[in-house]
Short mmCIF file of C-alpha atoms and ligand atoms in Angstrom, two decimals:
data_model
loop_
_atom_site.label_atom_id
_atom_site.label_comp_id
_atom_site.label_asym_id
_atom_site.label_seq_id
_atom_site.Cartn_x
_atom_site.Cartn_y
_atom_site.Cartn_z
CA UNK A 1 18.35 -32.56 -25.26
CA UNK A 2 19.83 -31.73 -21.89
CA UNK A 3 18.30 -30.06 -18.86
CA UNK A 4 18.53 -26.25 -18.88
CA UNK A 5 18.67 -24.92 -15.28
CA UNK A 6 17.49 -21.44 -16.37
CA UNK A 7 13.90 -22.65 -16.98
CA UNK A 8 11.04 -20.81 -15.23
CA UNK A 9 10.19 -23.66 -12.82
CA UNK A 10 13.83 -23.93 -11.67
CA UNK A 11 13.67 -20.19 -10.90
CA UNK A 12 10.44 -20.64 -8.94
CA UNK A 13 12.04 -23.55 -7.00
CA UNK A 14 14.98 -21.28 -6.11
CA UNK A 15 12.60 -18.54 -4.94
CA UNK A 16 13.72 -16.17 -7.70
CA UNK A 17 10.15 -15.90 -9.07
CA UNK A 18 6.86 -15.91 -7.15
CA UNK A 19 4.17 -18.58 -7.17
CA UNK A 20 0.89 -19.43 -5.43
CA UNK A 21 2.35 -22.20 -3.30
CA UNK A 22 0.13 -24.98 -1.97
CA UNK A 23 2.72 -27.27 -0.38
CA UNK A 24 6.42 -28.14 -0.43
CA UNK A 25 8.51 -31.08 0.76
CA UNK A 26 11.87 -32.65 -0.12
CA UNK A 27 10.57 -34.08 -3.39
CA UNK A 28 8.51 -31.29 -4.95
CA UNK A 29 6.83 -27.89 -4.84
CA UNK A 30 3.07 -27.79 -5.41
CA UNK A 31 1.63 -24.58 -6.88
CA UNK A 32 -1.31 -23.23 -8.85
CA UNK A 33 -1.02 -23.09 -12.65
CA UNK A 34 -1.41 -19.41 -13.59
CA UNK A 35 -2.98 -20.31 -16.97
CA UNK A 36 -5.42 -22.93 -15.66
CA UNK A 37 -7.37 -25.33 -17.85
CA UNK A 38 -10.03 -25.45 -15.12
CA UNK A 39 -10.63 -24.05 -11.62
CA UNK A 40 -8.04 -25.61 -9.31
CA UNK A 41 -5.46 -26.65 -11.96
CA UNK A 42 -2.40 -27.48 -9.85
CA UNK A 43 1.21 -28.32 -10.73
CA UNK A 44 3.63 -30.63 -8.92
CA UNK A 45 7.17 -29.46 -9.71
CA UNK A 46 9.78 -32.14 -8.99
CA UNK A 47 12.86 -30.90 -7.17
CA UNK A 48 15.19 -33.23 -9.06
CA UNK A 49 16.69 -31.73 -12.21
CA UNK A 50 15.30 -33.39 -15.33
CA UNK A 51 13.52 -32.15 -18.46
CA UNK A 52 10.64 -34.59 -18.13
CA UNK A 53 9.71 -38.26 -17.64
CA UNK A 54 12.14 -39.48 -20.30
CA UNK A 55 15.34 -38.42 -18.53
CA UNK A 56 14.05 -38.59 -14.94
CA UNK A 57 15.85 -40.55 -12.24
CA UNK A 58 13.56 -43.51 -11.38
CA UNK A 59 14.23 -42.97 -7.67
CA UNK A 60 13.11 -39.33 -7.93
CA UNK A 61 9.99 -40.44 -9.81
CA UNK A 62 9.01 -43.00 -7.22
CA UNK A 63 9.58 -40.44 -4.47
CA UNK A 64 7.27 -37.85 -6.06
CA UNK A 65 4.35 -40.07 -7.18
CA UNK A 66 2.74 -40.45 -3.72
CA UNK A 67 2.64 -36.65 -3.56
CA UNK A 68 0.94 -36.53 -6.98
CA UNK A 69 -1.78 -38.78 -5.53
CA UNK A 70 -2.07 -36.61 -2.40
CA UNK A 71 -2.47 -33.48 -4.53
CA UNK A 72 -5.18 -35.17 -6.63
CA UNK A 73 -7.06 -36.06 -3.43
CA UNK A 74 -6.66 -32.56 -1.94
CA UNK A 75 -7.66 -30.78 -5.17
CA UNK A 76 -10.74 -32.98 -5.55
CA UNK A 77 -11.75 -32.34 -1.94
CA UNK A 78 -11.12 -28.57 -2.11
CA UNK A 79 -12.80 -27.90 -5.46
CA UNK A 80 -15.64 -30.45 -5.43
CA UNK A 81 -14.51 -31.56 -8.90
CA UNK A 82 -16.34 -34.53 -10.44
CA UNK A 83 -13.09 -35.97 -11.80
CA UNK A 84 -9.35 -35.34 -11.97
CA UNK A 85 -7.11 -35.50 -15.02
CA UNK A 86 -3.42 -36.25 -14.46
CA UNK A 87 -1.30 -34.88 -17.34
CA UNK A 88 2.41 -34.85 -18.05
CA UNK A 89 3.97 -33.77 -21.37
CA UNK A 90 7.32 -34.82 -22.80
CA UNK A 91 8.97 -32.44 -25.31
CA UNK A 92 7.38 -29.71 -27.41
CA UNK A 93 5.65 -31.90 -30.03
CA UNK A 94 3.79 -33.57 -27.15
CA UNK A 95 2.70 -30.21 -25.70
CA UNK A 96 5.48 -29.52 -23.18
CA UNK A 97 6.30 -25.81 -22.77
CA UNK A 98 8.41 -25.74 -19.58
CA UNK A 99 11.29 -28.20 -19.66
CA UNK A 100 11.49 -29.21 -16.01
CA UNK A 101 9.71 -32.36 -14.80
CA UNK A 102 6.19 -31.57 -13.56
CA UNK A 103 2.73 -33.10 -13.32
CA UNK A 104 -0.64 -31.43 -13.91
CA UNK A 105 -3.64 -32.14 -11.69
CA UNK A 106 -6.60 -30.78 -13.65
CA UNK A 107 -10.06 -30.86 -12.04
CA UNK A 108 -12.93 -31.81 -14.34
CA UNK A 109 -16.47 -30.57 -13.74
CA UNK A 110 -19.50 -32.37 -15.17
CA UNK A 111 -20.81 -30.47 -18.20
CA UNK A 112 -17.83 -28.05 -18.41
CA UNK A 113 -15.17 -28.45 -21.09
CA UNK A 114 -11.52 -27.92 -20.13
CA UNK A 115 -9.92 -24.70 -21.38
CA UNK A 116 -7.07 -25.17 -23.88
CA UNK A 117 -3.55 -25.94 -22.59
CA UNK A 118 -1.71 -22.62 -22.11
CA UNK A 119 -4.82 -20.42 -22.28
CA UNK A 120 -5.68 -17.21 -20.39
CA UNK A 121 -4.15 -16.05 -17.10
CA UNK A 122 -6.24 -16.49 -13.95
CA UNK A 123 -6.98 -13.80 -11.36
CA UNK A 124 -4.25 -13.70 -8.66
CA UNK A 125 -6.75 -13.32 -5.83
CA UNK A 126 -8.65 -16.38 -7.01
CA UNK A 127 -5.43 -18.42 -7.32
CA UNK A 128 -4.32 -17.38 -3.82
CA UNK A 129 -7.69 -18.46 -2.38
CA UNK A 130 -7.55 -21.80 -4.21
CA UNK A 131 -3.98 -22.46 -2.99
CA UNK A 132 -5.18 -21.88 0.58
CA UNK A 133 -8.24 -24.11 0.18
CA UNK A 134 -6.20 -26.95 -1.35
CA UNK A 135 -3.46 -26.66 1.31
CA UNK A 136 -6.16 -26.99 3.98
CA UNK A 137 -7.09 -30.42 2.56
CA UNK A 138 -3.56 -31.85 2.86
P1 LIG B 201 3.77 -27.96 -19.85
O1 LIG B 201 3.17 -27.44 -21.10
O2 LIG B 201 5.26 -27.74 -19.86
O3 LIG B 201 3.37 -29.33 -19.47
O4 LIG B 201 3.15 -27.09 -18.68
C1 LIG B 201 3.63 -25.89 -18.24
C2 LIG B 201 2.51 -25.28 -17.45
O5 LIG B 201 3.04 -24.21 -16.71
C3 LIG B 201 1.38 -24.72 -18.30
O6 LIG B 201 0.15 -25.33 -17.92
C4 LIG B 201 1.39 -23.22 -18.00
O7 LIG B 201 0.09 -22.72 -17.88
C5 LIG B 201 2.14 -23.16 -16.69
N1 LIG B 201 2.94 -21.97 -16.49
C6 LIG B 201 3.70 -21.31 -17.41
N2 LIG B 201 4.37 -20.30 -16.83
C7 LIG B 201 4.02 -20.33 -15.51
C8 LIG B 201 4.40 -19.53 -14.40
O8 LIG B 201 5.18 -18.58 -14.49
N3 LIG B 201 3.86 -19.85 -13.19
C9 LIG B 201 2.98 -20.90 -13.04
N4 LIG B 201 2.52 -21.12 -11.82
N5 LIG B 201 2.60 -21.67 -14.08
C10 LIG B 201 3.13 -21.38 -15.30
#
């Protein structure tokens, strides 16, 4: 399947839809997931146009991975999480719902199970505060 430029993340990248932005550079936009699996669930949206890992340009991938690490470090520092899960889904049978390359940084807290993928919407005020706290750790 080919990349569809009308996907929701492409619209957010173009500024046509809002997001709780944490950070942005030439390679990616970092924002809060509005249906978080845990407190501090953050997304790294690659700026290169590909559906996912399978069709991604290797050069774009290698450019974005250091940022994925930086986000993991910042999210862990800002939330006090006990662990961090890195997730990335490729095509619908594997759990992908938005077909634009992105990575999930999902904080894990000792004794607390993660919410299901694509669960309830978080409070906007809480997401805005988390975005600010994570940005401060960059
Ligand atoms: P996927 O299932 O494609 O790996 O992940 C898509 C993620 O995007 C999901 O975790 C979902 O909660 C999140 N999401 C869906 N729509 C929006 C949106 O409009 N804004 C933000 N910030 N996240 C979204």
